[in-house]
GROMACS .gro file of C-alpha atoms in nm:
model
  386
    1UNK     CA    1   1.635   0.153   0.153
    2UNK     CA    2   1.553   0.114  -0.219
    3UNK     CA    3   1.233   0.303  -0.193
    4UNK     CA    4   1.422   0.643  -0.103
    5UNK     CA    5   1.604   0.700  -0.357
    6UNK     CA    6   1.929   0.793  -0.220
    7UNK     CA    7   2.281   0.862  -0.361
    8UNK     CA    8   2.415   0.655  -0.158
    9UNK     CA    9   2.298   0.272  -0.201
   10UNK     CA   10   2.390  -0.074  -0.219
   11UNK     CA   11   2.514  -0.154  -0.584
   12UNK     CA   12   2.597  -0.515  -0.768
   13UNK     CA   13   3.028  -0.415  -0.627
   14UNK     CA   14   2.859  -0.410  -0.239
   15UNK     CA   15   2.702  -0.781  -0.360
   16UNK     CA   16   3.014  -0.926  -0.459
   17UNK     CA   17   3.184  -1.047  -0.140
   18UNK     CA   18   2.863  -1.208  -0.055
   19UNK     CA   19   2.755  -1.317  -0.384
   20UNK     CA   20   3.128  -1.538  -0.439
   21UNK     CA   21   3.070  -1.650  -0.107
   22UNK     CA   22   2.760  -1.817  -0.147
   23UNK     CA   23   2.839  -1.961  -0.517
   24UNK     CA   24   3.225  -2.105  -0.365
   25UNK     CA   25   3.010  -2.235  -0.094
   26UNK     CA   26   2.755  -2.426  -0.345
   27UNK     CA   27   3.001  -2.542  -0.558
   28UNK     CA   28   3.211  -2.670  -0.235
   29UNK     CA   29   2.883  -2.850  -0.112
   30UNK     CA   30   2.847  -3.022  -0.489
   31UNK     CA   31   3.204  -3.167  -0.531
   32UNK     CA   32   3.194  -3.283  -0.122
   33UNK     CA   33   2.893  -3.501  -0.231
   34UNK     CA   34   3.010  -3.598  -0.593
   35UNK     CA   35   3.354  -3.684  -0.419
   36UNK     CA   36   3.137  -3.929  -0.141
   37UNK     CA   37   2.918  -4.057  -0.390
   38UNK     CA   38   3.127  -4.128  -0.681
   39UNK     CA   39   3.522  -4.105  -0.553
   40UNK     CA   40   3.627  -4.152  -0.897
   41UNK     CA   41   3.478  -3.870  -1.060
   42UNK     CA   42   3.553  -3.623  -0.780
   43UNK     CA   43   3.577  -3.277  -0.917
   44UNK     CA   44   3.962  -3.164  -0.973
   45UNK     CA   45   4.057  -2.828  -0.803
   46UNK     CA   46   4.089  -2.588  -1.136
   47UNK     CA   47   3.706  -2.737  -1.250
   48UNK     CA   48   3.609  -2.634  -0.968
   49UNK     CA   49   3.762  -2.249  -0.956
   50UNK     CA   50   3.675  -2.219  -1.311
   51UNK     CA   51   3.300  -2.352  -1.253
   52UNK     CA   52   3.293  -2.101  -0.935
   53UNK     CA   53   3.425  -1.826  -1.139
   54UNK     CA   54   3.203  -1.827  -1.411
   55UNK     CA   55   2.899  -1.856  -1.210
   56UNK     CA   56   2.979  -1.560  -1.016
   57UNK     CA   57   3.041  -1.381  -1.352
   58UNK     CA   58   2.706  -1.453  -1.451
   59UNK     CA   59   2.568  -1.366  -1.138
   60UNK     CA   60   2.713  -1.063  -1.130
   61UNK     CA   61   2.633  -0.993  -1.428
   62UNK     CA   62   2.257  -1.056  -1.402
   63UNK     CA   63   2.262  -0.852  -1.103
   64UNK     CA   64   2.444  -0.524  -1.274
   65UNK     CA   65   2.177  -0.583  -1.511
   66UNK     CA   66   1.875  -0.533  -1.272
   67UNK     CA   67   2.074  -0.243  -1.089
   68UNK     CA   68   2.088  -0.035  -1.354
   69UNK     CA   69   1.742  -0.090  -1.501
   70UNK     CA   70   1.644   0.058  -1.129
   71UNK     CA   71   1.865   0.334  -1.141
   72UNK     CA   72   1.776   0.426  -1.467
   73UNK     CA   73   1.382   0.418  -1.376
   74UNK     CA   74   1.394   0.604  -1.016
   75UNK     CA   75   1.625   0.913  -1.260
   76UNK     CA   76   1.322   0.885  -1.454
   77UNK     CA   77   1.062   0.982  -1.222
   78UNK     CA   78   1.222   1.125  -0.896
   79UNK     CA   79   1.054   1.007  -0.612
   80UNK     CA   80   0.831   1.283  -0.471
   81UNK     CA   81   0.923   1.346  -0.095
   82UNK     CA   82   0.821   1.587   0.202
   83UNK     CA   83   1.078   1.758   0.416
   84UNK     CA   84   0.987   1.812   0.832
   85UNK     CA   85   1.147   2.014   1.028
   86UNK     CA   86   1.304   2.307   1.083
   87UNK     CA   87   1.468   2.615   0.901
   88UNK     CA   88   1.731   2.362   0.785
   89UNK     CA   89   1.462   2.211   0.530
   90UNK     CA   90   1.454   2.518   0.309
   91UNK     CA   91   1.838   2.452   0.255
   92UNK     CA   92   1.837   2.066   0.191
   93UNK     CA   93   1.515   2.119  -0.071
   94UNK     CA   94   1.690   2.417  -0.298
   95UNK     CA   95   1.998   2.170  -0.280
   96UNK     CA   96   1.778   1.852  -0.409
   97UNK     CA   97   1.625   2.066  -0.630
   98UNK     CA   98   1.942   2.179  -0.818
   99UNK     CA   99   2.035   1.839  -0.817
  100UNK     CA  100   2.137   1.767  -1.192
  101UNK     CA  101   2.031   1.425  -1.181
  102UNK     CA  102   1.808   1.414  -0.892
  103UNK     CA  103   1.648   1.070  -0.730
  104UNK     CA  104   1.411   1.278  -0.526
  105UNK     CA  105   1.156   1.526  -0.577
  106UNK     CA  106   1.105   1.765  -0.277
  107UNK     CA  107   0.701   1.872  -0.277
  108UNK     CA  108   0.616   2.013  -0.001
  109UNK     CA  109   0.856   2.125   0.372
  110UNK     CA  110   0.661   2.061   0.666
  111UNK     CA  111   0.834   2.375   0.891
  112UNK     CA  112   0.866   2.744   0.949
  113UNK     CA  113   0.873   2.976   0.695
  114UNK     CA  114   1.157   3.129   0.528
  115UNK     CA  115   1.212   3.462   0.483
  116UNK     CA  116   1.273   3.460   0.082
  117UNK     CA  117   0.976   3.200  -0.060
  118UNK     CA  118   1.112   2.949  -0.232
  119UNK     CA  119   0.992   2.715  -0.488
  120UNK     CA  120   0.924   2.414  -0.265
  121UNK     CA  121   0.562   2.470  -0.100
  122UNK     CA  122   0.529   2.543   0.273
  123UNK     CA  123   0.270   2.300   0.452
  124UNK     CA  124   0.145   2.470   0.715
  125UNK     CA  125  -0.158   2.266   0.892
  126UNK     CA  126  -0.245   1.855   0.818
  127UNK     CA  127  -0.479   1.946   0.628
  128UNK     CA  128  -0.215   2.091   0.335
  129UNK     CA  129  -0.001   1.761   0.443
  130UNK     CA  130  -0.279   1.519   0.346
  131UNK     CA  131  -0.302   1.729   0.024
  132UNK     CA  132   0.017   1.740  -0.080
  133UNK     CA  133   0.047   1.309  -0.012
  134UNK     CA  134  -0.251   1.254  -0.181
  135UNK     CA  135  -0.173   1.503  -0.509
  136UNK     CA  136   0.147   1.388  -0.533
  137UNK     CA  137   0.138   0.997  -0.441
  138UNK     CA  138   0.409   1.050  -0.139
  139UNK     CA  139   0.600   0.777  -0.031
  140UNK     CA  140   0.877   0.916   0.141
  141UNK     CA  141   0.940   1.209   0.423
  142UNK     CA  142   1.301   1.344   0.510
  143UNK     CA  143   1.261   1.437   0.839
  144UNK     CA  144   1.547   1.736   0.981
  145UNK     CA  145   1.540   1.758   1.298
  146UNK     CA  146   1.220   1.624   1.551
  147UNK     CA  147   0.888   1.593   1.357
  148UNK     CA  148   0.634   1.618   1.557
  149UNK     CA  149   0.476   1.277   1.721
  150UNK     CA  150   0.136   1.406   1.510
  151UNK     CA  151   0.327   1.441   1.195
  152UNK     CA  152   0.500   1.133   1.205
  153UNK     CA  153   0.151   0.915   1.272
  154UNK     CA  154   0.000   1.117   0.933
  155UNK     CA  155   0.283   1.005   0.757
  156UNK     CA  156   0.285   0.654   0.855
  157UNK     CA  157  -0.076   0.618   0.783
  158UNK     CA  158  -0.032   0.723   0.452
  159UNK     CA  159   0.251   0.460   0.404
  160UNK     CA  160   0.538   0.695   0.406
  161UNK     CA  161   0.904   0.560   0.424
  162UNK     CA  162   1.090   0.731   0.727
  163UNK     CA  163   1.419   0.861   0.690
  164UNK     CA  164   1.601   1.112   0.944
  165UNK     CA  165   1.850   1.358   0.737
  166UNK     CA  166   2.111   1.482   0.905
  167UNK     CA  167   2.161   1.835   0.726
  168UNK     CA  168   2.512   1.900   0.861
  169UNK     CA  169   2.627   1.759   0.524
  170UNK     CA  170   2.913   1.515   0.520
  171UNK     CA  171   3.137   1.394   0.800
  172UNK     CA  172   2.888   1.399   1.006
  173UNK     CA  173   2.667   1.097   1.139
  174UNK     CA  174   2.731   0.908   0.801
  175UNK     CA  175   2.813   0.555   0.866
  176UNK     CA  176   3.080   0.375   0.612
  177UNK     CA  177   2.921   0.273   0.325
  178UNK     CA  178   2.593   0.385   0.469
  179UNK     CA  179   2.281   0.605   0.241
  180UNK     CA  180   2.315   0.935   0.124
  181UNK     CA  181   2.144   1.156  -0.014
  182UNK     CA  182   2.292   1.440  -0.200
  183UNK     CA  183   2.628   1.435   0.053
  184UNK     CA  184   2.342   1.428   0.354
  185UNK     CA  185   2.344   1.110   0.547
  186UNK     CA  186   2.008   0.908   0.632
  187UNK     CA  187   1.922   0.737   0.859
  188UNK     CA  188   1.564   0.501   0.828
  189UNK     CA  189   1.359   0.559   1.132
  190UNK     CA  190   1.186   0.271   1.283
  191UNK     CA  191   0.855   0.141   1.111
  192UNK     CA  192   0.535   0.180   1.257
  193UNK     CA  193   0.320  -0.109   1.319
  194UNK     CA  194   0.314  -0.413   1.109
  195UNK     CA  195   0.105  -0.345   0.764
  196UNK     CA  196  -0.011  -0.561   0.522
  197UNK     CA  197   0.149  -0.731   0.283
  198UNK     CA  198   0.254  -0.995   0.036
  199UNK     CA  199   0.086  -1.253   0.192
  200UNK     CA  200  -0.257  -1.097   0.236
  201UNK     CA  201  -0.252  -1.083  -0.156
  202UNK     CA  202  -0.170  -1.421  -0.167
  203UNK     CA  203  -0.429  -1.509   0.057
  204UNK     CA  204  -0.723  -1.287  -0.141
  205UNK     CA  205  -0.608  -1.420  -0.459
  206UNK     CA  206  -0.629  -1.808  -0.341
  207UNK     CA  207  -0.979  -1.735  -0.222
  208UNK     CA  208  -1.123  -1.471  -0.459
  209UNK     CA  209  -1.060  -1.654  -0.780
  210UNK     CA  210  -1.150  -2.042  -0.716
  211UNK     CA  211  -1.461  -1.785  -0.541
  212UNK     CA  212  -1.550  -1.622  -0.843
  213UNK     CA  213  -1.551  -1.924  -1.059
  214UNK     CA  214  -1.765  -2.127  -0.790
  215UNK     CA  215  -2.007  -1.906  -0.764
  216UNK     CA  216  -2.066  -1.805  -1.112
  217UNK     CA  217  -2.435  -1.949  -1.100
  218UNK     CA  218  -2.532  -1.730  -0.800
  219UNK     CA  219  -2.393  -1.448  -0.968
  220UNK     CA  220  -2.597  -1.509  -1.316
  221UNK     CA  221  -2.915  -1.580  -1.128
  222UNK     CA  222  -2.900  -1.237  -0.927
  223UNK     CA  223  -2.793  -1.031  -1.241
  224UNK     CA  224  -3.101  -1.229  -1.420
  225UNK     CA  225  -3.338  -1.122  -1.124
  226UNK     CA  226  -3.191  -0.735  -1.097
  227UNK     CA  227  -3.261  -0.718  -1.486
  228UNK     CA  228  -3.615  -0.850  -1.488
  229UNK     CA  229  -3.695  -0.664  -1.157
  230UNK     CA  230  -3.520  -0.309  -1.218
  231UNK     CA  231  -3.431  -0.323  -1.624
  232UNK     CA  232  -3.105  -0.234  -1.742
  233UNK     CA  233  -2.762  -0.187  -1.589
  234UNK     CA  234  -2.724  -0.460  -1.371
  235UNK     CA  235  -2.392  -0.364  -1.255
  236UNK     CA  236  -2.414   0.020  -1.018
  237UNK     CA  237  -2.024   0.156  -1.063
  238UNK     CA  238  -1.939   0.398  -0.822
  239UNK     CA  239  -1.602   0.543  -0.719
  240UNK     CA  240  -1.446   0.464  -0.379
  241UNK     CA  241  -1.177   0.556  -0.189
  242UNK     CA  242  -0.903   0.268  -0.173
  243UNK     CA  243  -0.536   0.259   0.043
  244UNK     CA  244  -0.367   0.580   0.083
  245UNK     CA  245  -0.672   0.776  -0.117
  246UNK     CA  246  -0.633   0.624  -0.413
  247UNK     CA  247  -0.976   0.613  -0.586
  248UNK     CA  248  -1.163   0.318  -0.789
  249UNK     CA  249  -1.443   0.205  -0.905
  250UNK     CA  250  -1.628  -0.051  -0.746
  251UNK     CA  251  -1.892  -0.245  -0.826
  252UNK     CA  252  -2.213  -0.401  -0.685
  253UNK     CA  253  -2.535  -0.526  -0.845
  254UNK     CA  254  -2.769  -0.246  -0.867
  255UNK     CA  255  -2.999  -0.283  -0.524
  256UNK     CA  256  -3.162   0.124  -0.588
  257UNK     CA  257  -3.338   0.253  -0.877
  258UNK     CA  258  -3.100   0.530  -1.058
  259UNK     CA  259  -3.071   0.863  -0.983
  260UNK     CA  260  -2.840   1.119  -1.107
  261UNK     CA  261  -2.437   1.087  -1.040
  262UNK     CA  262  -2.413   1.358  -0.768
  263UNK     CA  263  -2.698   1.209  -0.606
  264UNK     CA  264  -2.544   0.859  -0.594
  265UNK     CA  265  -2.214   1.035  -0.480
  266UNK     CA  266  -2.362   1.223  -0.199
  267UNK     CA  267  -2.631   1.056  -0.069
  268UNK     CA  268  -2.661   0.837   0.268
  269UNK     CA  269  -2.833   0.503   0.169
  270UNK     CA  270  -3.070   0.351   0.469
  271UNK     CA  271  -3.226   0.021   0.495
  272UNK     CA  272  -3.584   0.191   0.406
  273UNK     CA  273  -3.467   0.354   0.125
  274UNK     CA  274  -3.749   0.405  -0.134
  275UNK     CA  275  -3.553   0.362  -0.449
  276UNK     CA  276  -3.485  -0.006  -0.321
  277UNK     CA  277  -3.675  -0.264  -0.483
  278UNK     CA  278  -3.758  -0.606  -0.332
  279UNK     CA  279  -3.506  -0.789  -0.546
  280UNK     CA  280  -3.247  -0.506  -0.424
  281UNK     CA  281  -3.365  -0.522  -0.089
  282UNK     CA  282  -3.340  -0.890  -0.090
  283UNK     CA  283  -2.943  -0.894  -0.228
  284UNK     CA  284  -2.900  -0.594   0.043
  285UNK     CA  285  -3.011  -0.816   0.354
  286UNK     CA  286  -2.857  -1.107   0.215
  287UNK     CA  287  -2.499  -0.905   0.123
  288UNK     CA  288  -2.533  -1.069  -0.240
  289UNK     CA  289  -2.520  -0.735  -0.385
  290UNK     CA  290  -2.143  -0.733  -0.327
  291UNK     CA  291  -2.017  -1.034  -0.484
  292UNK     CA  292  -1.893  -0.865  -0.767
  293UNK     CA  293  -1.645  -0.721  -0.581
  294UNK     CA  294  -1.483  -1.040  -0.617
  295UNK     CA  295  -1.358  -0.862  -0.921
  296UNK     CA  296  -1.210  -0.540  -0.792
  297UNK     CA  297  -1.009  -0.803  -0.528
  298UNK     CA  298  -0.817  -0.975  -0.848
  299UNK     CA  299  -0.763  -0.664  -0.974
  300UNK     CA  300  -0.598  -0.527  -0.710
  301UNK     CA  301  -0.838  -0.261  -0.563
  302UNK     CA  302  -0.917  -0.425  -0.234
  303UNK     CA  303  -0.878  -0.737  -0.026
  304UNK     CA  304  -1.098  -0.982   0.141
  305UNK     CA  305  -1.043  -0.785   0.455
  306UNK     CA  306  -1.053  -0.441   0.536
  307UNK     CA  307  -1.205  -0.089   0.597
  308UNK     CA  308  -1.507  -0.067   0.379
  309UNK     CA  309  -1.452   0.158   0.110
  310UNK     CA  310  -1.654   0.483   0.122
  311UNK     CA  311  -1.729   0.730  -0.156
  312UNK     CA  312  -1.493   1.042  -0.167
  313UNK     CA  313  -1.769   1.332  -0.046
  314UNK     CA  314  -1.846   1.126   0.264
  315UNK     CA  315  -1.447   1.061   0.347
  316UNK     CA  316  -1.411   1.397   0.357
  317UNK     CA  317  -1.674   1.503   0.521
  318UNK     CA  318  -1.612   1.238   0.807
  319UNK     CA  319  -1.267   1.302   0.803
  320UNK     CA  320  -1.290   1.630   0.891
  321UNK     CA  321  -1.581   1.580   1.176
  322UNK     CA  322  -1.387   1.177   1.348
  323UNK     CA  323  -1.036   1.178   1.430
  324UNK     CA  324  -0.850   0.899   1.289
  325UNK     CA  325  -1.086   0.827   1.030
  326UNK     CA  326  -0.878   0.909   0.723
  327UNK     CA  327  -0.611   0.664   0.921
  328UNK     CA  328  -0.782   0.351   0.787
  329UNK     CA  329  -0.658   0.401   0.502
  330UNK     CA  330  -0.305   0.241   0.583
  331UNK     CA  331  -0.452  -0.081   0.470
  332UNK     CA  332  -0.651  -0.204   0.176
  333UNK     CA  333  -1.026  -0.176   0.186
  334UNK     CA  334  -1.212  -0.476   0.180
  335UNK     CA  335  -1.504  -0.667   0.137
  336UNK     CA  336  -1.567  -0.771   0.502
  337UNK     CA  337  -1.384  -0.665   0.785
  338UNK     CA  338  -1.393  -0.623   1.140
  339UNK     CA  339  -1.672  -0.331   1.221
  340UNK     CA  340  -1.894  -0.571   1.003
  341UNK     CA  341  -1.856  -0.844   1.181
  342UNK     CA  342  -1.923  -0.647   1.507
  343UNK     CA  343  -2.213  -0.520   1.398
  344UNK     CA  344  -2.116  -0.246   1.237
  345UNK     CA  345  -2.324  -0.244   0.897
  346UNK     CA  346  -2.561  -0.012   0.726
  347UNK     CA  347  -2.686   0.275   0.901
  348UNK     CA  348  -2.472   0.283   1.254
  349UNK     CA  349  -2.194   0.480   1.384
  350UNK     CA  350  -1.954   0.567   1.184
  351UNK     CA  351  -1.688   0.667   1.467
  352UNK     CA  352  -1.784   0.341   1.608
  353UNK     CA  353  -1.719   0.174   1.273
  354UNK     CA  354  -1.347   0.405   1.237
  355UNK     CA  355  -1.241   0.284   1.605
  356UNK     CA  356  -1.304  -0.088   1.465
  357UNK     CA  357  -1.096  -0.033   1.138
  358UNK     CA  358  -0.789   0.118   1.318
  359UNK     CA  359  -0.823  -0.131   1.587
  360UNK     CA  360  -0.777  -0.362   1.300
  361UNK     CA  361  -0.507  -0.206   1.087
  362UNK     CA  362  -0.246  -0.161   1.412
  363UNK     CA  363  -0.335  -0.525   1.488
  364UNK     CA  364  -0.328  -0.690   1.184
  365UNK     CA  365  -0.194  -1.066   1.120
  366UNK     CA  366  -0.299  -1.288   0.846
  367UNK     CA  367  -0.444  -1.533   1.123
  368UNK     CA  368  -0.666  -1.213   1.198
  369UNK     CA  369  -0.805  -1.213   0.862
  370UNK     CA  370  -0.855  -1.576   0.824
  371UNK     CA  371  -1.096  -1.528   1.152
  372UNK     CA  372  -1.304  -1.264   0.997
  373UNK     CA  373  -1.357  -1.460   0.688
  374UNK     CA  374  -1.478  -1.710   0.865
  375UNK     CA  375  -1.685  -1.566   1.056
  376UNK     CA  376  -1.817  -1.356   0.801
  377UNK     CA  377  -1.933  -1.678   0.616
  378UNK     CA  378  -2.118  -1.770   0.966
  379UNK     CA  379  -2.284  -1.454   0.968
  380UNK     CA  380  -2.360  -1.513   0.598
  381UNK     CA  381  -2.624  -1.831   0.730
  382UNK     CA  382  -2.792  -1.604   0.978
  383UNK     CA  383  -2.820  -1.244   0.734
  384UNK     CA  384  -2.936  -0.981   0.960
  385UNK     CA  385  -2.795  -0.615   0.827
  386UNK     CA  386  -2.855  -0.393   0.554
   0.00000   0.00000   0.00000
């Protein structure tokens, strides 16, 4: 609910009831046990009261505190949102956008045209929608009336929040005490499937650092042989596309002799390339080359598991000729991942390769990953791909 932005939200006074509750309840638990263990030093009632009182205050307190540093950041930058549905949407974004302190930004209205253009962009194919979520970092879609099933997919792949807006204003749908936005009640739509999350961070950051540290001698002696073999720059930095489009730069040791930066970016590399020397062609075969993405894993850019990360002129141009290929983006991009493990490496299909990473994302458990990682390392004894 935070993640909308709404009017309408739970504040440190909806906490309270709850928040004494649990505190009267501690301190109840305390003197019951100081009263069994030592009967003589049994807590009298007004210690008690005035011990539960000011713990509450400084609860409370603590908790106004974080409230309003929230508040005060989402009226700093206004969440930027997309509005589906129908003629209704031109209303609701002229109203947000008025808004004198507003908590969302409307971008773009997924509907018909109205008949007066307004200042809010019309998104007329999902082409313009990936756009839009991608120039603007979308994270939330206000949908009035029935999106489409299509829609709804795109914006769940992208990691959108969900929210139905009921743009009959108030008195009408709005739970009490339920969210609001600008006198419009909202209503979350059910999540998609199961994404990612805090624990698959935990996991790549248990593994990737005690990882990085371990194998610090492998990684010196290949970055000695690349230099004597190919010279300098024994690092190749290239940018990738990461979750929801975001772009980064990932490294590998250098496995091709240079060529120029459009080149690199839009270029197919095969096993038989001729740029590759035998050192390269050696940490190719033997997937040493990509160690230092041990690296971009700490930092945050991908995981352990995931959709490999591809360079931006070749997502394009496969997203426009696979279906569902820009839709592995919903989860981080990783170092290993499920296509590889089937097979998939190097120079194969990359429909093949997009069916594999979807498969993955709508089925993904931590369990899952742990399995790939293992028997990535398998496939590690018995190297076979480029």
């Amino acid at each position: 609910m935070a993640c909308t932005g709404q009017d309408r939200r739970r504040g440190v006074l909806d906490e309270v009831p709850a928040l004494c509750a649990r505190t009267a309840l501690a301190w109840a638990v305390v003197a019951a046990l100081l009263a069994a263990v030592r009967p003589a030093a049994a807590l009298p009632l007004s210690a008690l009261v005035t011990a539960w009182a000011a713990q509450s205050l400084v609860a409370l307190s603590g908790r106004g505190l974080v409230h309003a540093r929230r508040r005060a950041r989402r009226r700093a930058r206004p969440a930027a949102a997309l509005l589906i549905g129908d003629a209704r949407t031109h209303t609701v974004a002229e109203v947000l956008r008025r808004s004198e302190r507003p908590l969302v930004r409307p971008v773009g209205i997924v509907g018909p045209r109205a008949g007066t253009p307004g200042d809010v962009p019309v998104l007329g194919s999902a082409d313009e929608v990936r756009r839009a979520l991608g120039t603007h970092d979308v994270r939330l879609a206000l949908c009035v009336g029935e999106p489409s099933a299509a829609y709804l997919r795109l914006l769940r792949a992208h990691g959108c929040a969900l929210w139905r807006l009921d743009a009959r204003g108030p008195g009408h749908g709005a739970a009490p005490g339920g969210a609001s936005l600008a006198g419009y009640p909202l209503t979350p739509l059910p999540p998609g499937p199961r994404r990612p999350g805090a624990g698959k961070r935990a996991l790549d950051l248990a593994l990737a650092g005690p990882a990085l540290v371990l194998l610090s001698p492998l990684l010196l002696a290949c970055a000695l042989a690349v230099r004597l073999s190919d010279g300098p720059g024994v690092l190749f930095r290239q940018e990738r596309v990461g979750q929801y489009g975001k772009t980064f730069t990932l490294l590998k040791f250098r496995s091709l002799r240079p060529c120029d930066d459009r080149e690199a970016a839009t270029r197919w590399n095969v096993a038989q390339d001729d740029r590759m020397s035998p050192v390269g062609r050696f940490l190719r075969r033997s997937s040493l080359d990509e160690l230092p993405q041990l690296w971009n894993i700490l930092r945050g850019d991908m995981s352990l598991v995931g959709p490999r990360p591809e360079r931006p002129f070749f997502v394009n141009e496969f997203g426009r000729r696979y279906e569902g290929y820009r839709h592995r983006h919903r989860a981080p991009v990783g170092l290993t991942g499920l296509a590889q493990i089937s097979g998939l490496r190097g120079d194969t299909s990359i429909e093949d390769r997009s069916r594999h990473d979807n498969y993955y994302v709508d089925h993904w458990s931590l369990w899952h990953d742990v399995r790939i990682l293992v028997r990535t390392a398998l496939a590690l004894v018995r190297p076979s791909g480029s």
